[in-house]
mmCIF file of C-alpha atoms in Angstrom:
data_model
loop_
_atom_site.group_PDB
_atom_site.id
_atom_site.type_symbol
_atom_site.label_atom_id
_atom_site.label_comp_id
_atom_site.label_asym_id
_atom_site.label_seq_id
_atom_site.Cartn_x
_atom_site.Cartn_y
_atom_site.Cartn_z
ATOM 1 C CA MET A 1 -4.173 28.010 34.525
ATOM 2 C CA ASP A 2 -2.057 28.522 37.656
ATOM 3 C CA PHE A 3 1.055 29.998 36.059
ATOM 4 C CA GLN A 4 2.852 30.348 39.395
ATOM 5 C CA ALA A 5 2.400 26.634 40.061
ATOM 6 C CA LEU A 6 3.695 25.896 36.553
ATOM 7 C CA ASP A 7 6.750 28.074 37.140
ATOM 8 C CA ASP A 8 7.443 26.284 40.423
ATOM 9 C CA TYR A 9 7.098 22.916 38.683
ATOM 10 C CA LEU A 10 9.491 23.870 35.896
ATOM 11 C CA GLU A 11 12.025 25.148 38.431
ATOM 12 C CA ARG A 12 12.292 21.559 39.685
ATOM 13 C CA ALA A 13 12.209 19.915 36.261
ATOM 14 C CA THR A 14 15.348 18.145 35.050
ATOM 15 C CA THR A 15 14.628 19.288 31.501
ATOM 16 C CA GLU A 16 14.944 22.908 32.635
ATOM 17 C CA SER A 17 18.152 22.434 34.659
ATOM 18 C CA ARG A 18 21.533 23.790 33.581
ATOM 19 C CA ASN A 19 24.103 21.318 32.331
ATOM 20 C CA ALA A 20 27.444 21.875 34.053
ATOM 21 C CA ARG A 21 29.308 20.140 31.217
ATOM 22 C CA SER A 22 28.198 22.763 28.707
ATOM 23 C CA ALA A 23 28.291 25.838 30.953
ATOM 24 C CA ASN A 24 30.971 27.559 28.849
ATOM 25 C CA ILE A 25 29.994 26.137 25.464
ATOM 26 C CA ASP A 26 29.716 29.598 23.890
ATOM 27 C CA LYS A 27 33.456 30.128 24.344
ATOM 28 C CA LEU A 28 34.545 26.887 22.663
ATOM 29 C CA PRO A 29 35.690 26.213 19.092
ATOM 30 C CA THR A 30 33.302 24.387 16.770
ATOM 31 C CA ILE A 31 34.861 20.934 17.160
ATOM 32 C CA GLU A 32 34.654 21.121 20.962
ATOM 33 C CA ILE A 33 30.992 22.187 20.818
ATOM 34 C CA LEU A 34 30.286 19.199 18.613
ATOM 35 C CA ARG A 35 32.138 16.861 20.981
ATOM 36 C CA ILE A 36 30.045 18.008 23.941
ATOM 37 C CA ILE A 37 26.797 17.536 22.014
ATOM 38 C CA ASN A 38 27.943 14.109 20.840
ATOM 39 C CA GLU A 39 28.986 13.008 24.343
ATOM 40 C CA GLU A 40 25.622 14.106 25.767
ATOM 41 C CA ASP A 41 23.741 12.288 22.993
ATOM 42 C CA LYS A 42 25.567 9.031 23.804
ATOM 43 C CA GLY A 43 23.589 8.715 27.027
ATOM 44 C CA VAL A 44 20.182 8.810 25.321
ATOM 45 C CA PRO A 45 19.964 5.107 24.326
ATOM 46 C CA PHE A 46 20.867 4.105 27.882
ATOM 47 C CA ALA A 47 17.986 6.197 29.227
ATOM 48 C CA VAL A 48 15.663 4.426 26.777
ATOM 49 C CA GLU A 49 17.074 1.027 27.791
ATOM 50 C CA LYS A 50 15.985 1.613 31.389
ATOM 51 C CA ALA A 51 12.397 2.066 30.194
ATOM 52 C CA LEU A 52 12.172 -1.055 27.995
ATOM 53 C CA ARG A 53 9.815 -2.994 30.284
ATOM 54 C CA ASP A 54 7.404 -0.051 30.433
ATOM 55 C CA ILE A 55 7.625 0.364 26.654
ATOM 56 C CA ALA A 56 6.920 -3.353 26.199
ATOM 57 C CA ALA A 57 3.817 -3.179 28.405
ATOM 58 C CA LEU A 58 2.464 -0.280 26.338
ATOM 59 C CA VAL A 59 3.178 -2.174 23.090
ATOM 60 C CA GLU A 60 1.054 -5.102 24.330
ATOM 61 C CA ASP A 61 -1.917 -2.777 24.823
ATOM 62 C CA ILE A 62 -1.357 -1.145 21.427
ATOM 63 C CA VAL A 63 -1.403 -4.578 19.771
ATOM 64 C CA ARG A 64 -4.635 -5.443 21.590
ATOM 65 C CA SER A 65 -6.111 -2.162 20.388
ATOM 66 C CA PHE A 66 -5.101 -2.771 16.766
ATOM 67 C CA THR A 67 -6.514 -6.296 16.746
ATOM 68 C CA SER A 68 -9.850 -5.036 18.088
ATOM 69 C CA GLY A 69 -10.138 -2.240 15.512
ATOM 70 C CA GLY A 70 -8.693 0.505 17.690
ATOM 71 C CA ARG A 71 -6.132 3.201 16.935
ATOM 72 C CA LEU A 72 -2.888 4.502 18.390
ATOM 73 C CA VAL A 73 -3.141 8.248 18.956
ATOM 74 C CA TYR A 74 -0.165 10.447 19.819
ATOM 75 C CA ILE A 75 -0.693 13.904 21.267
ATOM 76 C CA GLY A 76 1.879 16.551 22.111
ATOM 77 C CA ALA A 77 2.935 20.165 21.744
ATOM 78 C CA GLY A 78 5.975 21.671 20.036
ATOM 79 C CA THR A 79 8.777 19.211 19.292
ATOM 80 C CA SER A 80 6.952 16.381 21.059
ATOM 81 C CA GLY A 81 3.859 16.904 18.932
ATOM 82 C CA ARG A 82 5.879 17.084 15.722
ATOM 83 C CA LEU A 83 7.620 13.814 16.535
ATOM 84 C CA GLY A 84 4.263 12.118 17.091
ATOM 85 C CA VAL A 85 2.901 13.387 13.777
ATOM 86 C CA LEU A 86 6.094 12.277 12.014
ATOM 87 C CA ASP A 87 5.925 8.741 13.391
ATOM 88 C CA ALA A 88 2.222 8.423 12.570
ATOM 89 C CA SER A 89 2.694 9.705 9.017
ATOM 90 C CA GLU A 90 5.381 7.116 8.273
ATOM 91 C CA CYS A 91 3.250 4.098 9.200
ATOM 92 C CA PRO A 92 1.039 3.881 6.048
ATOM 93 C CA PRO A 93 3.881 3.764 3.491
ATOM 94 C CA THR A 94 6.092 1.564 5.668
ATOM 95 C CA PHE A 95 3.526 -0.961 6.854
ATOM 96 C CA GLY A 96 0.600 -0.548 4.448
ATOM 97 C CA VAL A 97 -1.859 0.404 7.189
ATOM 98 C CA PRO A 98 -4.745 2.883 6.744
ATOM 99 C CA PRO A 99 -3.797 6.524 7.474
ATOM 100 C CA GLY A 100 -6.168 6.632 10.443
ATOM 101 C CA MET A 101 -4.702 3.637 12.282
ATOM 102 C CA VAL A 102 -1.896 5.689 13.858
ATOM 103 C CA VAL A 103 -2.812 9.331 14.422
ATOM 104 C CA GLY A 104 -0.576 12.230 15.423
ATOM 105 C CA ILE A 105 -2.111 15.346 17.003
ATOM 106 C CA ILE A 106 -0.153 18.519 17.732
ATOM 107 C CA ALA A 107 -1.300 21.535 19.734
ATOM 108 C CA GLY A 108 -2.053 24.312 17.264
ATOM 109 C CA GLY A 109 -2.901 21.945 14.405
ATOM 110 C CA GLU A 110 -1.064 21.579 11.111
ATOM 111 C CA ALA A 111 0.243 25.141 11.193
ATOM 112 C CA ALA A 112 2.234 24.219 14.317
ATOM 113 C CA LEU A 113 4.227 21.634 12.368
ATOM 114 C CA ARG A 114 6.244 24.420 10.731
ATOM 115 C CA ASN A 115 5.677 27.395 12.996
ATOM 116 C CA SER A 116 5.551 28.018 16.715
ATOM 117 C CA ILE A 117 1.938 28.665 17.722
ATOM 118 C CA GLU A 118 2.111 30.732 20.895
ATOM 119 C CA GLY A 119 -0.152 29.540 23.687
ATOM 120 C CA ALA A 120 -1.409 26.493 21.765
ATOM 121 C CA GLU A 121 -0.442 24.114 24.568
ATOM 122 C CA ASP A 122 -1.915 26.159 27.448
ATOM 123 C CA GLU A 123 -5.563 25.035 27.323
ATOM 124 C CA PRO A 124 -6.552 21.547 28.524
ATOM 125 C CA GLU A 125 -9.990 21.879 26.898
ATOM 126 C CA GLU A 126 -8.329 22.197 23.497
ATOM 127 C CA GLY A 127 -6.654 18.829 24.018
ATOM 128 C CA MET A 128 -9.985 17.279 24.965
ATOM 129 C CA GLN A 129 -11.653 18.768 21.895
ATOM 130 C CA ALA A 130 -8.892 17.421 19.645
ATOM 131 C CA LEU A 131 -9.844 13.898 20.722
ATOM 132 C CA ARG A 132 -13.554 14.567 20.288
ATOM 133 C CA ASN A 133 -12.802 15.755 16.755
ATOM 134 C CA ILE A 134 -11.464 12.322 15.800
ATOM 135 C CA ASP A 135 -14.191 10.400 17.673
ATOM 136 C CA PHE A 136 -11.673 8.987 20.136
ATOM 137 C CA CYS A 137 -13.145 5.994 21.969
ATOM 138 C CA SER A 138 -12.413 3.264 24.493
ATOM 139 C CA ARG A 139 -10.832 0.957 21.873
ATOM 140 C CA ASP A 140 -8.141 3.542 21.127
ATOM 141 C CA VAL A 141 -4.820 4.020 22.925
ATOM 142 C CA LEU A 142 -3.605 7.535 23.702
ATOM 143 C CA VAL A 143 0.075 8.350 24.233
ATOM 144 C CA GLY A 144 0.838 11.778 25.649
ATOM 145 C CA ILE A 145 4.293 13.023 24.637
ATOM 146 C CA THR A 146 5.820 15.892 26.590
ATOM 147 C CA ALA A 147 9.421 16.416 27.680
ATOM 148 C CA SER A 148 8.667 18.414 30.829
ATOM 149 C CA GLY A 149 5.373 16.639 31.537
ATOM 150 C CA SER A 150 3.428 19.822 32.131
ATOM 151 C CA ALA A 151 1.640 20.796 28.887
ATOM 152 C CA PRO A 152 -2.020 21.446 29.811
ATOM 153 C CA TYR A 153 -3.139 20.555 26.260
ATOM 154 C CA VAL A 154 -1.705 17.052 26.689
ATOM 155 C CA LEU A 155 -2.948 16.678 30.260
ATOM 156 C CA GLY A 156 -6.490 17.602 29.194
ATOM 157 C CA ALA A 157 -6.436 15.027 26.409
ATOM 158 C CA MET A 158 -5.118 12.347 28.743
ATOM 159 C CA GLN A 159 -7.844 13.079 31.289
ATOM 160 C CA TYR A 160 -10.477 12.824 28.557
ATOM 161 C CA ALA A 161 -9.049 9.490 27.355
ATOM 162 C CA ARG A 162 -9.129 8.119 30.892
ATOM 163 C CA GLU A 163 -12.788 9.113 31.156
ATOM 164 C CA GLN A 164 -13.518 7.147 27.979
ATOM 165 C CA GLY A 165 -12.006 4.030 29.543
ATOM 166 C CA SER A 166 -9.047 4.019 27.153
ATOM 167 C CA VAL A 167 -5.491 2.863 27.776
ATOM 168 C CA VAL A 168 -3.263 5.893 28.289
ATOM 169 C CA GLY A 169 0.522 6.061 28.026
ATOM 170 C CA ALA A 170 2.883 8.902 28.845
ATOM 171 C CA ILE A 171 6.385 9.628 27.563
ATOM 172 C CA SER A 172 8.238 12.208 29.622
ATOM 173 C CA CYS A 173 11.760 13.139 30.677
ATOM 174 C CA ASN A 174 10.985 14.288 34.233
ATOM 175 C CA ARG A 175 10.488 11.906 37.146
ATOM 176 C CA GLU A 176 7.796 14.230 38.559
ATOM 177 C CA SER A 177 5.948 14.512 35.227
ATOM 178 C CA LYS A 178 2.316 15.471 35.709
ATOM 179 C CA THR A 179 1.405 13.149 32.858
ATOM 180 C CA PHE A 180 2.355 10.112 34.942
ATOM 181 C CA ALA A 181 -0.582 10.663 37.299
ATOM 182 C CA LEU A 182 -2.960 10.137 34.351
ATOM 183 C CA ALA A 183 -1.151 7.262 32.633
ATOM 184 C CA HIS A 184 -1.474 3.494 32.837
ATOM 185 C CA HIS A 185 1.978 3.206 31.230
ATOM 186 C CA ARG A 186 4.649 5.633 32.439
ATOM 187 C CA ILE A 187 7.724 5.824 30.202
ATOM 188 C CA LEU A 188 10.386 7.853 31.990
ATOM 189 C CA LEU A 189 13.366 8.915 29.869
ATOM 190 C CA GLU A 190 15.867 10.521 32.218
ATOM 191 C CA VAL A 191 18.274 12.052 29.731
ATOM 192 C CA GLY A 192 19.368 14.815 32.099
ATOM 193 C CA PRO A 193 19.786 18.543 31.449
ATOM 194 C CA GLU A 194 20.110 19.635 27.842
ATOM 195 C CA VAL A 195 23.320 21.034 26.330
ATOM 196 C CA ILE A 196 21.402 24.275 25.778
ATOM 197 C CA THR A 197 19.236 24.786 28.850
ATOM 198 C CA GLY A 198 15.607 23.895 28.187
ATOM 199 C CA SER A 199 16.158 23.011 24.503
ATOM 200 C CA THR A 200 14.252 19.741 24.679
ATOM 201 C CA ARG A 201 14.371 19.260 20.901
ATOM 202 C CA MET A 202 17.818 17.821 21.614
ATOM 203 C CA LYS A 203 18.315 14.860 24.002
ATOM 204 C CA ALA A 204 14.683 14.719 25.110
ATOM 205 C CA GLY A 205 13.462 14.825 21.522
ATOM 206 C CA THR A 206 15.944 12.167 20.440
ATOM 207 C CA ALA A 207 14.839 9.858 23.265
ATOM 208 C CA GLN A 208 11.172 10.389 22.417
ATOM 209 C CA LYS A 209 11.828 9.608 18.746
ATOM 210 C CA LEU A 210 13.551 6.350 19.671
ATOM 211 C CA VAL A 211 10.586 5.280 21.797
ATOM 212 C CA LEU A 212 8.018 6.197 19.131
ATOM 213 C CA ASN A 213 9.989 4.127 16.611
ATOM 214 C CA MET A 214 9.850 1.223 19.048
ATOM 215 C CA LEU A 215 6.123 1.530 19.735
ATOM 216 C CA THR A 216 4.969 1.471 16.125
ATOM 217 C CA THR A 217 7.627 -0.844 14.695
ATOM 218 C CA THR A 218 7.216 -3.480 17.407
ATOM 219 C CA SER A 219 3.420 -3.285 17.257
ATOM 220 C CA MET A 220 3.477 -3.676 13.474
ATOM 221 C CA ILE A 221 5.795 -6.669 13.739
ATOM 222 C CA ARG A 222 3.420 -8.227 16.257
ATOM 223 C CA ILE A 223 0.390 -7.868 13.964
ATOM 224 C CA GLY A 224 2.159 -9.429 10.979
ATOM 225 C CA LYS A 225 3.369 -6.444 8.986
ATOM 226 C CA VAL A 226 6.921 -7.827 8.895
ATOM 227 C CA TYR A 227 8.194 -11.195 7.610
ATOM 228 C CA GLY A 228 11.651 -12.037 8.914
ATOM 229 C CA ASN A 229 12.940 -8.484 8.974
ATOM 230 C CA LEU A 230 11.303 -7.506 5.674
ATOM 231 C CA MET A 231 8.514 -4.902 5.592
ATOM 232 C CA VAL A 232 6.304 -6.974 3.348
ATOM 233 C CA ASP A 233 3.271 -4.700 3.647
ATOM 234 C CA LEU A 234 4.963 -1.524 2.440
ATOM 235 C CA THR A 235 2.984 0.591 0.000
ATOM 236 C CA PRO A 236 5.049 1.105 -3.198
ATOM 237 C CA VAL A 237 4.019 4.689 -3.905
ATOM 238 C CA ASN A 238 7.178 5.752 -5.741
ATOM 239 C CA ARG A 239 9.944 4.280 -7.879
ATOM 240 C CA LYS A 240 12.261 3.661 -4.929
ATOM 241 C CA LEU A 241 9.581 1.707 -3.056
ATOM 242 C CA VAL A 242 8.622 -0.258 -6.171
ATOM 243 C CA ASP A 243 12.261 -1.321 -6.548
ATOM 244 C CA ARG A 244 12.462 -2.123 -2.831
ATOM 245 C CA SER A 245 9.299 -4.237 -3.098
ATOM 246 C CA LYS A 246 10.740 -6.352 -5.909
ATOM 247 C CA ARG A 247 14.022 -6.702 -4.053
ATOM 248 C CA LEU A 248 12.377 -7.906 -0.849
ATOM 249 C CA ILE A 249 10.320 -10.429 -2.878
ATOM 250 C CA ARG A 250 13.641 -11.837 -4.119
ATOM 251 C CA GLN A 251 15.110 -11.741 -0.622
ATOM 252 C CA ALA A 252 12.142 -13.611 0.850
ATOM 253 C CA THR A 253 11.905 -16.285 -1.855
ATOM 254 C CA GLY A 254 15.272 -16.530 -3.577
ATOM 255 C CA CYS A 255 13.573 -16.023 -6.958
ATOM 256 C CA THR A 256 14.987 -14.286 -10.025
ATOM 257 C CA LYS A 257 14.421 -10.657 -10.960
ATOM 258 C CA ASP A 258 12.034 -11.680 -13.721
ATOM 259 C CA GLU A 259 10.009 -13.879 -11.371
ATOM 260 C CA ALA A 260 9.812 -11.090 -8.815
ATOM 261 C CA GLU A 261 8.713 -8.619 -11.501
ATOM 262 C CA ALA A 262 5.980 -10.939 -12.773
ATOM 263 C CA ALA A 263 4.654 -11.769 -9.305
ATOM 264 C CA PHE A 264 4.733 -8.118 -8.251
ATOM 265 C CA LEU A 265 2.580 -7.140 -11.228
ATOM 266 C CA ALA A 266 0.219 -10.106 -10.821
ATOM 267 C CA SER A 267 -0.251 -9.327 -7.131
ATOM 268 C CA GLY A 268 -1.348 -5.773 -7.857
ATOM 269 C CA GLY A 269 1.822 -4.364 -6.334
ATOM 270 C CA LYS A 270 1.448 -6.206 -3.006
ATOM 271 C CA PRO A 271 4.764 -7.762 -1.921
ATOM 272 C CA LYS A 272 3.189 -10.030 0.693
ATOM 273 C CA ILE A 273 0.870 -11.595 -1.894
ATOM 274 C CA ALA A 274 3.700 -11.912 -4.413
ATOM 275 C CA ILE A 275 5.887 -13.739 -1.881
ATOM 276 C CA LEU A 276 3.144 -16.292 -1.203
ATOM 277 C CA MET A 277 2.519 -16.767 -4.914
ATOM 278 C CA ILE A 278 6.173 -17.623 -5.561
ATOM 279 C CA ALA A 279 6.820 -19.556 -2.350
ATOM 280 C CA LEU A 280 3.747 -21.769 -2.723
ATOM 281 C CA GLY A 281 3.201 -21.719 -6.494
ATOM 282 C CA ILE A 282 -0.333 -20.355 -6.166
ATOM 283 C CA SER A 283 -2.476 -17.650 -7.738
ATOM 284 C CA ALA A 284 -2.874 -14.139 -6.396
ATOM 285 C CA GLU A 285 -6.480 -14.923 -5.427
ATOM 286 C CA THR A 286 -5.489 -17.987 -3.396
ATOM 287 C CA ALA A 287 -2.653 -16.038 -1.771
ATOM 288 C CA GLN A 288 -5.061 -13.278 -0.763
ATOM 289 C CA GLU A 289 -7.419 -15.829 0.813
ATOM 290 C CA LEU A 290 -4.574 -17.397 2.770
ATOM 291 C CA ILE A 291 -3.436 -13.998 4.047
ATOM 292 C CA GLN A 292 -6.938 -13.317 5.291
ATOM 293 C CA GLN A 293 -7.098 -16.708 6.996
ATOM 294 C CA GLY A 294 -3.722 -16.021 8.598
ATOM 295 C CA GLN A 295 -4.994 -12.631 9.854
ATOM 296 C CA GLY A 296 -2.360 -10.812 7.844
ATOM 297 C CA ARG A 297 0.604 -12.887 9.032
ATOM 298 C CA LEU A 298 2.636 -14.340 6.198
ATOM 299 C CA ALA A 299 4.111 -17.160 8.304
ATOM 300 C CA ASP A 300 0.629 -18.178 9.473
ATOM 301 C CA ALA A 301 -0.660 -18.158 5.894
ATOM 302 C CA MET A 302 2.134 -20.530 4.897
ATOM 303 C CA ARG A 303 1.381 -22.791 7.867
ATOM 304 C CA ILE A 304 -2.321 -22.910 6.958
ATOM 305 C CA TYR A 305 -1.443 -23.867 3.395
ATOM 306 C CA SER A 306 0.934 -26.575 4.564
ATOM 307 C CA GLN A 307 -1.678 -28.047 6.915
ATOM 308 C CA SER A 308 -4.274 -28.063 4.149
ATOM 309 C CA LYS A 309 -1.977 -30.274 2.095
#
């Protein structure tokens, strides 16, 4: 690696610049420190808003990937990598998808989720190997997440994904991000210098988290994992989610608690099936068949049933 070139790049990076508004933050009382942080954070959603069209274009390719059996793969180092792993890990319980449908990879592996792994992001070959390890292919979409846009681990993975013919996205907070040269979808989040110089777990990390939420949530809505604004494919793996499942069955159908309880049990703990059973007065087996015919979309399943009558 050319460390001098990297140093020169970081000298120009917005994420490494000093923030004039927080220059004397160490001399301020607690409440004033908090006010500065809060004021800086207020600009993050506006930075995301400017990137909405680019985010939307990436979502369209993610949806195409999902419907053709592909995966969404996040890759990053440090905070960026942790955010990708977090978003991926929340998709199965929220939307009832298989654990491998959205994958989060962090430089340094699982140990890096809790501890800083020195040098883990410095080797592009390691990023390439991480994709080989999961049999990454042309149907998959790769999203490289890096605040500065310079992590060799991420750049190596993005280059490998391009060579496989895959769609590649990049989320970065620097206009000159090196990741943008390798990406089909360039999501620029210009949040400006951090309150603490170079601490990109702050505004940059917040902006990245907002975009990751958008990518998975919008994609899941598009493939039928949401009915109205109800997450009807959630996996009820604990008491709270069981209660939430029964509540959303009532919200979707207007049924009683007892009816929701009975349908939930008869459906095998699948809210989407239970909703169809109550709404249409059908068995769990018929509801399952309709869901399959509607390609997982509850509204389409109801339309198919209506047309059949």
